[in-house]
mmCIF file of C-alpha atoms and ligand atoms in Angstrom:
data_model
loop_
_atom_site.group_PDB
_atom_site.id
_atom_site.type_symbol
_atom_site.label_atom_id
_atom_site.label_comp_id
_atom_site.label_asym_id
_atom_site.label_seq_id
_atom_site.Cartn_x
_atom_site.Cartn_y
_atom_site.Cartn_z
ATOM 1 C CA MET U 1 79.295 129.712 118.614
ATOM 2 C CA SER U 2 78.736 132.338 121.650
ATOM 3 C CA SER U 3 78.773 131.237 125.179
ATOM 4 C CA THR U 4 75.045 131.899 125.822
ATOM 5 C CA GLU U 5 74.219 129.242 122.630
ATOM 6 C CA ASP U 6 76.605 126.828 124.451
ATOM 7 C CA LEU U 7 74.595 126.821 127.241
ATOM 8 C CA ASP U 8 71.325 126.728 125.615
ATOM 9 C CA TYR U 9 72.056 123.503 123.888
ATOM 10 C CA PRO U 10 75.512 122.045 124.804
ATOM 11 C CA GLN U 11 76.190 120.044 121.877
ATOM 12 C CA ILE U 12 79.425 119.057 123.540
ATOM 13 C CA LEU U 13 78.167 117.410 126.826
ATOM 14 C CA PHE U 14 75.874 115.260 124.499
ATOM 15 C CA GLN U 15 78.536 114.231 122.041
ATOM 16 C CA TYR U 16 80.628 113.371 125.040
ATOM 17 C CA ASN U 17 77.629 111.364 126.665
ATOM 18 C CA ASN U 18 77.019 109.220 123.342
ATOM 19 C CA GLY U 19 80.587 108.889 122.796
ATOM 20 C CA PHE U 20 80.485 104.853 123.701
ATOM 21 C CA LEU U 21 77.476 104.358 121.690
ATOM 22 C CA VAL U 22 79.488 105.671 118.807
ATOM 23 C CA SER U 23 82.458 102.963 119.987
ATOM 24 C CA LYS U 24 79.891 100.320 120.160
ATOM 25 C CA VAL U 25 78.707 100.620 116.614
ATOM 26 C CA MET U 26 81.519 100.828 115.125
ATOM 27 C CA PHE U 27 82.905 97.984 116.918
ATOM 28 C CA THR U 28 79.559 95.705 116.363
ATOM 29 C CA ALA U 29 79.850 96.064 112.707
ATOM 30 C CA CYS U 30 83.467 95.162 112.576
ATOM 31 C CA GLU U 31 82.601 91.923 114.779
ATOM 32 C CA LEU U 32 79.561 91.394 112.325
ATOM 33 C CA GLY U 33 81.585 91.502 109.315
ATOM 34 C CA VAL U 34 79.464 94.480 107.601
ATOM 35 C CA PHE U 35 82.934 95.866 106.389
ATOM 36 C CA ASP U 36 84.341 92.445 105.169
ATOM 37 C CA LEU U 37 81.137 91.607 103.074
ATOM 38 C CA LEU U 38 80.906 94.967 101.619
ATOM 39 C CA LEU U 39 84.591 94.780 100.008
ATOM 40 C CA GLU U 40 83.641 91.182 99.048
ATOM 41 C CA SER U 41 80.711 91.744 96.896
ATOM 42 C CA GLU U 42 81.979 94.801 94.861
ATOM 43 C CA GLU U 43 78.538 96.019 94.684
ATOM 44 C CA PRO U 44 76.045 98.209 97.301
ATOM 45 C CA LEU U 45 73.799 95.890 99.160
ATOM 46 C CA SER U 46 70.491 96.347 100.804
ATOM 47 C CA SER U 47 70.254 95.934 104.350
ATOM 48 C CA ASP U 48 67.849 92.650 104.261
ATOM 49 C CA ALA U 49 70.517 91.491 101.812
ATOM 50 C CA ILE U 50 73.354 92.182 104.368
ATOM 51 C CA ALA U 51 71.181 90.677 107.211
ATOM 52 C CA GLU U 52 70.857 87.676 105.589
ATOM 53 C CA ARG U 53 74.486 86.991 104.525
ATOM 54 C CA LEU U 54 75.472 87.778 107.897
ATOM 55 C CA GLY U 55 72.844 85.839 110.080
ATOM 56 C CA ALA U 56 71.657 88.647 111.548
ATOM 57 C CA SER U 57 68.101 90.397 111.954
ATOM 58 C CA THR U 58 66.399 92.700 109.267
ATOM 59 C CA ASN U 59 65.212 94.824 112.312
ATOM 60 C CA GLY U 60 68.494 95.285 113.857
ATOM 61 C CA MET U 61 70.476 95.527 110.508
ATOM 62 C CA GLU U 62 68.895 98.328 109.468
ATOM 63 C CA ARG U 63 69.587 100.359 112.581
ATOM 64 C CA LEU U 64 73.119 99.330 112.691
ATOM 65 C CA LEU U 65 73.774 100.238 108.676
ATOM 66 C CA ASP U 66 71.695 103.801 109.293
ATOM 67 C CA ALA U 67 74.074 104.626 112.349
ATOM 68 C CA CYS U 68 76.945 103.499 110.602
ATOM 69 C CA VAL U 69 76.030 106.291 107.916
ATOM 70 C CA GLY U 70 75.875 108.891 110.375
ATOM 71 C CA LEU U 71 79.410 108.163 111.437
ATOM 72 C CA ARG U 72 80.491 108.117 107.813
ATOM 73 C CA LEU U 73 81.615 104.410 108.014
ATOM 74 C CA LEU U 74 79.208 103.786 105.358
ATOM 75 C CA GLY U 75 77.546 105.320 102.446
ATOM 76 C CA VAL U 76 74.310 105.235 101.095
ATOM 77 C CA GLU U 77 71.958 105.541 97.879
ATOM 78 C CA ILE U 78 68.372 105.488 97.707
ATOM 79 C CA LYS U 79 67.205 103.601 94.745
ATOM 80 C CA SER U 80 63.484 102.981 93.866
ATOM 81 C CA GLU U 81 64.057 99.263 95.136
ATOM 82 C CA GLY U 82 65.320 100.985 98.029
ATOM 83 C CA ALA U 83 68.416 101.638 100.335
ATOM 84 C CA PHE U 84 71.917 100.018 99.174
ATOM 85 C CA TYR U 85 74.926 100.320 101.312
ATOM 86 C CA ARG U 86 78.753 100.551 100.418
ATOM 87 C CA ASN U 87 81.853 100.889 102.178
ATOM 88 C CA THR U 88 83.600 104.604 102.625
ATOM 89 C CA GLU U 89 87.326 104.910 101.781
ATOM 90 C CA ILE U 90 87.983 104.715 105.771
ATOM 91 C CA SER U 91 86.074 101.643 106.570
ATOM 92 C CA LYS U 92 87.479 100.012 103.487
ATOM 93 C CA LEU U 93 91.107 100.925 104.481
ATOM 94 C CA TYR U 94 91.165 100.414 108.286
ATOM 95 C CA LEU U 95 87.671 98.294 109.306
ATOM 96 C CA THR U 96 87.994 95.496 106.730
ATOM 97 C CA LYS U 97 90.019 92.425 107.928
ATOM 98 C CA SER U 98 92.284 91.583 104.946
ATOM 99 C CA SER U 99 93.657 95.737 104.562
ATOM 100 C CA PRO U 100 97.230 95.967 105.225
ATOM 101 C CA LYS U 101 96.169 98.809 107.829
ATOM 102 C CA SER U 102 93.768 96.927 109.222
ATOM 103 C CA GLN U 103 92.437 97.911 112.571
ATOM 104 C CA TYR U 104 89.946 95.279 112.970
ATOM 105 C CA HIS U 105 91.881 93.291 115.734
ATOM 106 C CA ASN U 106 92.147 96.519 117.446
ATOM 107 C CA MET U 107 88.598 97.081 117.649
ATOM 108 C CA MET U 108 87.871 93.771 119.101
ATOM 109 C CA TYR U 109 90.462 94.161 122.032
ATOM 110 C CA TYR U 110 88.391 97.391 122.621
ATOM 111 C CA SER U 111 84.976 95.748 122.408
ATOM 112 C CA LYS U 112 85.877 92.605 124.158
ATOM 113 C CA THR U 113 88.430 93.474 127.006
ATOM 114 C CA ILE U 114 88.852 97.408 127.562
ATOM 115 C CA TYR U 115 85.168 98.143 127.187
ATOM 116 C CA LEU U 116 84.740 95.604 130.338
ATOM 117 C CA CYS U 117 87.461 97.056 131.847
ATOM 118 C CA TRP U 118 86.535 100.606 131.642
ATOM 119 C CA HIS U 119 83.030 99.111 133.533
ATOM 120 C CA TYR U 120 85.447 99.479 136.809
ATOM 121 C CA LEU U 121 86.586 103.172 136.134
ATOM 122 C CA THR U 122 84.683 104.576 139.133
ATOM 123 C CA GLU U 123 86.258 101.933 141.216
ATOM 124 C CA ALA U 124 89.978 102.139 139.718
ATOM 125 C CA VAL U 125 90.123 105.921 140.223
ATOM 126 C CA ARG U 126 88.679 105.206 143.911
ATOM 127 C CA ASP U 127 91.412 102.656 144.569
ATOM 128 C CA GLY U 128 94.255 103.532 142.255
ATOM 129 C CA ARG U 129 94.711 100.603 140.669
ATOM 130 C CA ASN U 130 93.335 98.001 138.063
ATOM 131 C CA GLN U 131 90.134 95.963 139.131
ATOM 132 C CA TYR U 132 90.929 92.670 137.514
ATOM 133 C CA GLU U 133 90.049 91.018 140.884
ATOM 134 C CA GLN U 134 86.284 92.240 140.564
ATOM 135 C CA ALA U 135 86.435 92.364 137.226
ATOM 136 C CA PHE U 136 87.330 88.727 136.242
ATOM 137 C CA GLY U 137 88.220 87.063 139.151
ATOM 138 C CA VAL U 138 91.857 87.125 138.556
ATOM 139 C CA SER U 139 93.958 87.019 141.934
ATOM 140 C CA SER U 140 97.380 87.484 140.394
ATOM 141 C CA LYS U 141 99.552 90.368 141.557
ATOM 142 C CA ASP U 142 101.694 89.643 138.616
ATOM 143 C CA LEU U 143 100.528 92.238 136.071
ATOM 144 C CA PHE U 144 100.990 90.112 132.878
ATOM 145 C CA GLU U 145 99.409 87.142 134.559
ATOM 146 C CA ALA U 146 96.140 89.118 134.634
ATOM 147 C CA LEU U 147 96.124 90.791 131.287
ATOM 148 C CA TYR U 148 97.211 87.113 130.150
ATOM 149 C CA ARG U 149 94.236 85.356 132.324
ATOM 150 C CA SER U 150 94.024 82.665 129.357
ATOM 151 C CA GLU U 151 96.150 81.917 126.032
ATOM 152 C CA GLU U 152 93.006 83.764 123.826
ATOM 153 C CA GLU U 153 93.121 86.544 125.876
ATOM 154 C CA MET U 154 96.946 86.732 125.150
ATOM 155 C CA ILE U 155 96.310 86.479 121.853
ATOM 156 C CA LYS U 156 93.498 89.174 121.391
ATOM 157 C CA PHE U 157 96.050 91.467 123.449
ATOM 158 C CA MET U 158 99.040 90.771 121.017
ATOM 159 C CA TYR U 159 96.863 91.051 117.354
ATOM 160 C CA GLY U 160 94.843 94.018 119.218
ATOM 161 C CA LEU U 161 98.257 95.744 119.588
ATOM 162 C CA ASN U 162 100.121 95.171 116.892
ATOM 163 C CA ALA U 163 97.854 96.772 114.282
ATOM 164 C CA ILE U 164 98.691 100.073 115.326
ATOM 165 C CA TRP U 165 102.030 99.706 113.693
ATOM 166 C CA SER U 166 101.047 99.294 110.330
ATOM 167 C CA ILE U 167 99.878 103.183 110.551
ATOM 168 C CA CYS U 168 102.625 104.801 112.814
ATOM 169 C CA GLY U 169 105.461 102.216 112.871
ATOM 170 C CA LYS U 170 107.248 103.940 110.410
ATOM 171 C CA ASP U 171 107.364 107.116 111.703
ATOM 172 C CA VAL U 172 108.440 105.863 114.838
ATOM 173 C CA ILE U 173 111.333 104.214 113.493
ATOM 174 C CA ALA U 174 112.138 106.880 110.926
ATOM 175 C CA ALA U 175 112.104 109.509 113.852
ATOM 176 C CA PHE U 176 115.876 108.976 114.677
ATOM 177 C CA ASP U 177 118.775 107.934 112.302
ATOM 178 C CA LEU U 178 119.142 104.331 113.794
ATOM 179 C CA SER U 179 121.171 103.047 111.274
ATOM 180 C CA PRO U 180 124.555 102.900 113.494
ATOM 181 C CA PHE U 181 122.849 100.595 115.758
ATOM 182 C CA THR U 182 123.017 97.306 114.162
ATOM 183 C CA LEU U 183 122.516 94.868 116.823
ATOM 184 C CA ILE U 184 118.818 95.581 118.272
ATOM 185 C CA TYR U 185 116.813 94.140 121.021
ATOM 186 C CA ASP U 186 113.127 94.816 120.990
ATOM 187 C CA LEU U 187 112.291 94.195 124.931
ATOM 188 C CA GLY U 188 108.679 93.334 125.495
ATOM 189 C CA GLY U 189 108.407 93.495 121.695
ATOM 190 C CA GLY U 190 105.195 91.238 121.802
ATOM 191 C CA ALA U 191 103.934 90.373 118.049
ATOM 192 C CA GLY U 192 106.915 92.076 116.152
ATOM 193 C CA GLY U 193 104.922 94.549 114.306
ATOM 194 C CA LEU U 194 107.613 97.216 115.078
ATOM 195 C CA ALA U 195 110.553 95.219 114.816
ATOM 196 C CA LYS U 196 109.126 94.682 110.763
ATOM 197 C CA GLU U 197 109.034 98.123 110.590
ATOM 198 C CA CYS U 198 112.665 98.468 112.009
ATOM 199 C CA ILE U 199 114.031 95.809 109.568
ATOM 200 C CA SER U 200 112.327 97.230 106.215
ATOM 201 C CA LEU U 201 113.872 100.430 107.206
ATOM 202 C CA TYR U 202 117.123 99.295 108.049
ATOM 203 C CA PRO U 203 118.021 96.246 105.920
ATOM 204 C CA ASN U 204 121.717 96.024 107.615
ATOM 205 C CA SER U 205 120.355 95.546 111.298
ATOM 206 C CA THR U 206 119.027 92.603 113.137
ATOM 207 C CA VAL U 207 116.268 92.716 115.352
ATOM 208 C CA THR U 208 115.670 90.530 118.116
ATOM 209 C CA ILE U 209 112.186 90.123 119.748
ATOM 210 C CA TYR U 210 112.591 89.534 123.550
ATOM 211 C CA ASP U 211 109.565 88.613 125.229
ATOM 212 C CA LEU U 212 107.868 86.310 127.894
ATOM 213 C CA PRO U 213 108.104 82.354 126.595
ATOM 214 C CA LYS U 214 104.608 82.342 125.715
ATOM 215 C CA VAL U 215 104.435 85.545 123.806
ATOM 216 C CA VAL U 216 107.872 84.572 121.676
ATOM 217 C CA GLN U 217 106.211 81.233 120.823
ATOM 218 C CA VAL U 218 102.968 82.611 119.565
ATOM 219 C CA ALA U 219 104.530 85.604 117.858
ATOM 220 C CA LYS U 220 107.109 83.466 116.119
ATOM 221 C CA GLU U 221 104.479 80.644 114.881
ATOM 222 C CA SER U 222 101.490 83.327 114.207
ATOM 223 C CA PHE U 223 103.200 86.472 113.803
ATOM 224 C CA ILE U 224 106.680 86.217 111.593
ATOM 225 C CA PRO U 225 107.285 85.030 108.512
ATOM 226 C CA PRO U 226 109.626 81.889 109.143
ATOM 227 C CA GLU U 227 111.530 83.052 105.762
ATOM 228 C CA GLU U 228 112.248 86.612 107.836
ATOM 229 C CA HIS U 229 115.912 85.388 109.067
ATOM 230 C CA ARG U 230 116.680 89.131 110.405
ATOM 231 C CA ILE U 231 114.180 89.115 112.979
ATOM 232 C CA THR U 232 114.926 86.758 115.691
ATOM 233 C CA PHE U 233 113.724 85.981 119.167
ATOM 234 C CA GLN U 234 114.573 85.178 122.750
ATOM 235 C CA GLU U 235 112.503 84.037 125.611
ATOM 236 C CA GLY U 236 112.943 85.835 129.022
ATOM 237 C CA ASP U 237 111.491 87.913 131.671
ATOM 238 C CA PHE U 238 113.294 91.081 131.721
ATOM 239 C CA PHE U 239 112.467 92.014 135.624
ATOM 240 C CA LYS U 240 113.999 88.454 136.160
ATOM 241 C CA ASP U 241 116.827 87.198 133.568
ATOM 242 C CA PRO U 242 119.866 88.922 132.195
ATOM 243 C CA VAL U 243 119.282 91.359 129.248
ATOM 244 C CA PRO U 244 121.489 90.690 126.296
ATOM 245 C CA GLU U 245 124.504 92.820 125.128
ATOM 246 C CA ALA U 246 123.211 95.141 122.095
ATOM 247 C CA ASP U 247 123.390 98.533 120.304
ATOM 248 C CA LEU U 248 120.104 99.793 120.645
ATOM 249 C CA TYR U 249 117.396 98.439 123.029
ATOM 250 C CA ILE U 250 113.395 99.379 121.614
ATOM 251 C CA LEU U 251 110.904 99.909 124.498
ATOM 252 C CA ALA U 252 107.744 100.374 122.746
ATOM 253 C CA ARG U 253 104.548 100.663 125.184
ATOM 254 C CA VAL U 254 106.677 99.022 128.095
ATOM 255 C CA LEU U 255 107.386 102.207 130.436
ATOM 256 C CA HIS U 256 104.066 102.934 130.616
ATOM 257 C CA ASP U 257 102.987 99.509 132.206
ATOM 258 C CA TRP U 258 104.935 100.075 135.002
ATOM 259 C CA ALA U 259 104.970 102.933 138.202
ATOM 260 C CA ASP U 260 108.396 104.800 138.335
ATOM 261 C CA ASP U 261 110.429 102.187 140.274
ATOM 262 C CA LYS U 262 109.751 99.107 138.147
ATOM 263 C CA CYS U 263 111.084 101.621 135.074
ATOM 264 C CA LEU U 264 113.908 102.533 136.833
ATOM 265 C CA GLN U 265 114.528 99.180 137.867
ATOM 266 C CA LEU U 266 114.272 98.164 134.217
ATOM 267 C CA LEU U 267 116.142 100.836 132.577
ATOM 268 C CA THR U 268 119.138 100.279 134.669
ATOM 269 C CA LYS U 269 119.564 96.823 133.888
ATOM 270 C CA VAL U 270 119.201 97.942 130.401
ATOM 271 C CA TYR U 271 121.754 100.286 130.773
ATOM 272 C CA LYS U 272 124.130 97.890 132.153
ATOM 273 C CA SER U 273 123.679 95.661 129.480
ATOM 274 C CA CYS U 274 123.986 98.504 126.473
ATOM 275 C CA LYS U 275 127.213 98.764 124.549
ATOM 276 C CA PRO U 276 129.259 102.267 125.113
ATOM 277 C CA GLY U 277 127.822 104.367 122.325
ATOM 278 C CA GLY U 278 124.940 102.117 122.172
ATOM 279 C CA GLY U 279 121.143 103.427 123.305
ATOM 280 C CA VAL U 280 117.766 102.762 123.955
ATOM 281 C CA LEU U 281 114.688 104.008 121.759
ATOM 282 C CA VAL U 282 111.628 104.378 123.991
ATOM 283 C CA VAL U 283 108.338 104.815 121.979
ATOM 284 C CA GLU U 284 105.080 105.870 123.972
ATOM 285 C CA THR U 285 102.282 108.440 123.550
ATOM 286 C CA LEU U 286 103.655 111.742 125.212
ATOM 287 C CA LEU U 287 101.373 114.153 127.204
ATOM 288 C CA ASN U 288 101.877 117.784 127.093
ATOM 289 C CA GLU U 289 103.876 119.520 129.822
ATOM 290 C CA ASP U 290 101.247 121.983 130.789
ATOM 291 C CA LYS U 291 99.034 119.270 131.138
ATOM 292 C CA THR U 292 96.467 120.406 128.503
ATOM 293 C CA GLY U 293 96.106 117.172 126.516
ATOM 294 C CA PRO U 294 96.310 115.621 124.043
ATOM 295 C CA LEU U 295 93.327 114.332 124.934
ATOM 296 C CA GLU U 296 93.867 110.649 123.658
ATOM 297 C CA THR U 297 97.293 110.237 125.795
ATOM 298 C CA GLN U 298 94.864 111.538 128.766
ATOM 299 C CA LEU U 299 92.336 108.745 128.109
ATOM 300 C CA TYR U 300 95.133 106.322 127.365
ATOM 301 C CA SER U 301 96.536 107.209 130.638
ATOM 302 C CA LEU U 302 93.447 106.216 132.628
ATOM 303 C CA ASN U 303 93.335 102.990 130.803
ATOM 304 C CA MET U 304 96.897 102.112 132.062
ATOM 305 C CA LEU U 305 95.177 102.590 135.326
ATOM 306 C CA VAL U 306 92.302 100.399 134.882
ATOM 307 C CA GLN U 307 94.574 97.440 132.337
ATOM 308 C CA ALA U 308 98.051 97.745 133.922
ATOM 309 C CA GLU U 309 100.133 99.317 136.557
ATOM 310 C CA GLY U 310 101.803 102.855 135.023
ATOM 311 C CA LYS U 311 100.756 105.606 133.397
ATOM 312 C CA GLU U 312 101.298 107.995 130.159
ATOM 313 C CA ARG U 313 104.342 110.129 130.853
ATOM 314 C CA MET U 314 105.575 113.840 129.779
ATOM 315 C CA PRO U 315 108.790 113.994 127.813
ATOM 316 C CA THR U 316 110.343 115.455 130.871
ATOM 317 C CA GLU U 317 109.121 112.576 133.189
ATOM 318 C CA TYR U 318 110.852 110.041 130.462
ATOM 319 C CA SER U 319 114.112 112.206 130.526
ATOM 320 C CA LYS U 320 114.023 112.282 134.544
ATOM 321 C CA LEU U 321 113.798 108.582 134.168
ATOM 322 C CA LEU U 322 116.403 107.759 131.530
ATOM 323 C CA ILE U 323 119.049 110.029 133.020
ATOM 324 C CA ALA U 324 118.482 108.634 136.629
ATOM 325 C CA ALA U 325 119.321 104.993 134.879
ATOM 326 C CA GLY U 326 122.378 106.837 133.337
ATOM 327 C CA PHE U 327 121.614 107.634 129.998
ATOM 328 C CA ARG U 328 122.461 110.981 128.373
ATOM 329 C CA GLU U 329 121.754 113.114 125.644
ATOM 330 C CA ILE U 330 118.170 112.356 125.551
ATOM 331 C CA GLN U 331 116.099 113.732 122.460
ATOM 332 C CA VAL U 332 112.654 113.699 122.071
ATOM 333 C CA LYS U 333 110.641 113.536 118.722
ATOM 334 C CA LYS U 334 107.172 114.367 118.272
ATOM 335 C CA THR U 335 106.081 112.396 115.034
ATOM 336 C CA GLY U 336 102.462 114.233 114.817
ATOM 337 C CA LYS U 337 100.874 110.533 115.219
ATOM 338 C CA ILE U 338 99.766 108.714 118.321
ATOM 339 C CA TYR U 339 103.207 107.485 119.375
ATOM 340 C CA ASP U 340 106.323 109.507 119.725
ATOM 341 C CA ALA U 341 110.085 108.517 119.869
ATOM 342 C CA ILE U 342 112.803 109.250 122.735
ATOM 343 C CA LEU U 343 116.373 108.281 122.247
ATOM 344 C CA GLY U 344 118.552 107.861 125.058
ATOM 345 C CA ARG U 345 122.566 106.871 124.080
ATOM 346 C CA LYS U 346 125.444 105.600 126.741
HETATM 347 N N1 LIG T 401 106.241 96.547 122.219
HETATM 348 C C1 LIG T 401 104.649 95.825 121.806
HETATM 349 C C2 LIG T 401 104.274 97.424 121.178
HETATM 350 O O1 LIG T 401 104.304 98.200 121.287
HETATM 351 O O2 LIG T 401 103.449 96.851 120.649
HETATM 352 C C3 LIG T 401 104.107 95.377 123.028
HETATM 353 C C4 LIG T 401 104.073 96.478 124.155
HETATM 354 S S1 LIG T 401 102.824 95.322 125.389
HETATM 355 C C5 LIG T 401 102.348 96.612 126.214
HETATM 356 C C6 LIG T 401 104.249 94.966 126.311
HETATM 357 C C7 LIG T 401 104.928 93.878 126.366
HETATM 358 O O3 LIG T 401 105.861 93.281 127.172
HETATM 359 C C8 LIG T 401 104.168 92.518 125.940
HETATM 360 O O4 LIG T 401 104.393 92.117 124.786
HETATM 361 C C9 LIG T 401 104.440 91.450 127.256
HETATM 362 O O5 LIG T 401 104.533 90.325 127.131
HETATM 363 C C10 LIG T 401 105.982 92.355 127.536
HETATM 364 N N2 LIG T 401 106.457 91.802 128.903
HETATM 365 C C11 LIG T 401 105.894 92.138 130.167
HETATM 366 N N3 LIG T 401 106.483 91.904 131.214
HETATM 367 C C12 LIG T 401 107.405 91.148 130.371
HETATM 368 C C13 LIG T 401 108.490 90.407 131.273
HETATM 369 N N4 LIG T 401 108.847 90.628 132.623
HETATM 370 N N5 LIG T 401 109.844 90.391 130.529
HETATM 371 C C14 LIG T 401 109.661 90.433 128.919
HETATM 372 N N6 LIG T 401 108.470 90.946 128.524
HETATM 373 C C15 LIG T 401 107.479 91.530 129.107
HETATM 374 C C1 LIG T 402 99.426 98.095 127.351
HETATM 375 C C2 LIG T 402 98.585 98.893 126.090
HETATM 376 C C3 LIG T 402 97.738 98.740 126.149
HETATM 377 C C4 LIG T 402 98.675 97.556 128.032
HETATM 378 C C5 LIG T 402 97.131 97.378 128.104
HETATM 379 C C6 LIG T 402 96.422 98.053 126.971
HETATM 380 C C7 LIG T 402 96.560 99.041 125.076
HETATM 381 C C8 LIG T 402 95.401 98.717 125.207
HETATM 382 N N1 LIG T 402 95.382 98.053 126.341
HETATM 383 O O1 LIG T 402 100.383 98.536 127.472
HETATM 384 C C9 LIG T 402 97.205 100.031 123.760
HETATM 385 C C10 LIG T 402 97.134 101.375 124.126
HETATM 386 N N2 LIG T 402 95.641 101.735 124.142
HETATM 387 C C11 LIG T 402 95.148 102.338 125.089
HETATM 388 C C12 LIG T 402 93.687 102.752 125.098
HETATM 389 O O2 LIG T 402 95.836 102.389 126.410
#
């Protein structure tokens, strides 16, 4: 495409302009259960049948389904009786609730929480911080009191964040040989999606999920099967309480929540508790050093502005923090997926 064509019809701008319409179509189809119904029915269905089964209007449903076809989230076949819709491979694998790789809960967290936070992006950029007070009337200065403003919101967060590890947890855990580390703490381990990947790859290790008490209770009851004895739990606040001694600490999507001073405070505490020869595995999405991307990571960094107190960082920024806390031999491994791994040694 020549540059004059670009300016005559700036397709890229229209695409960006419509970006959130695309998101909302996918979220709505997930929320209404379109993909689950088509999985269960095992045969293509008409829009009238789908509307009826899902308790929706025929008028609205036909347009939603057609937009999903345009997005390649559904396939369509025109028969003499009319149009019949079916799942595509991608919707079957990632958008149905029951699939082992389901991103349904991630979609719902985007639709119900992140979408609302991004309504205040302008204000967040102006003020340089999240807008929980304006958006939700939350006055707490404590980040996770704002993020977990109700039990329901905390559970949505846990489900939403856990979903990605079924897709890229293995890559992150396999980025380095972690077999020498048998006593592992996943600090801020949340619902335990990464801890599960860790014990499946390293059967001789035990992993303890360390998180705030109310998170640990839900992780124990709803996410980790009780027969899974190689995953244990510890309730605590990693800023206020002691961090237990271990061979390896995992910090997955924890440092990106916090500004540099808090990261250094946490890493210094972790370094002091770490056994000699032990290490820390930082799992984050990494920005390019030359600031050219990846776009997804740049967008996530804005999300840390509207939803948290931190930002996404470049490998050199994580290295600096780790070295300042005392760690050495910092190694960075890009996985090719959204989350990457950095290992530091004591
Ligand atoms: N590591 C998980 C993952 O990547 O899916 C969860 C990441 S989530 C962004 C951050 C986690 O840190 C949450 O589970 C949160 O409850 C936990 N957390 C926040 N503040 C904490 C604190 N002061 N002490 C312990 N855990 C904390
Ligand atoms: C956090 C991670 C996330 C805090 C809030 C969050 C995610 C969504 N909301 O530590 C997961 C990463 N995705 C994005 C869009 O940032």
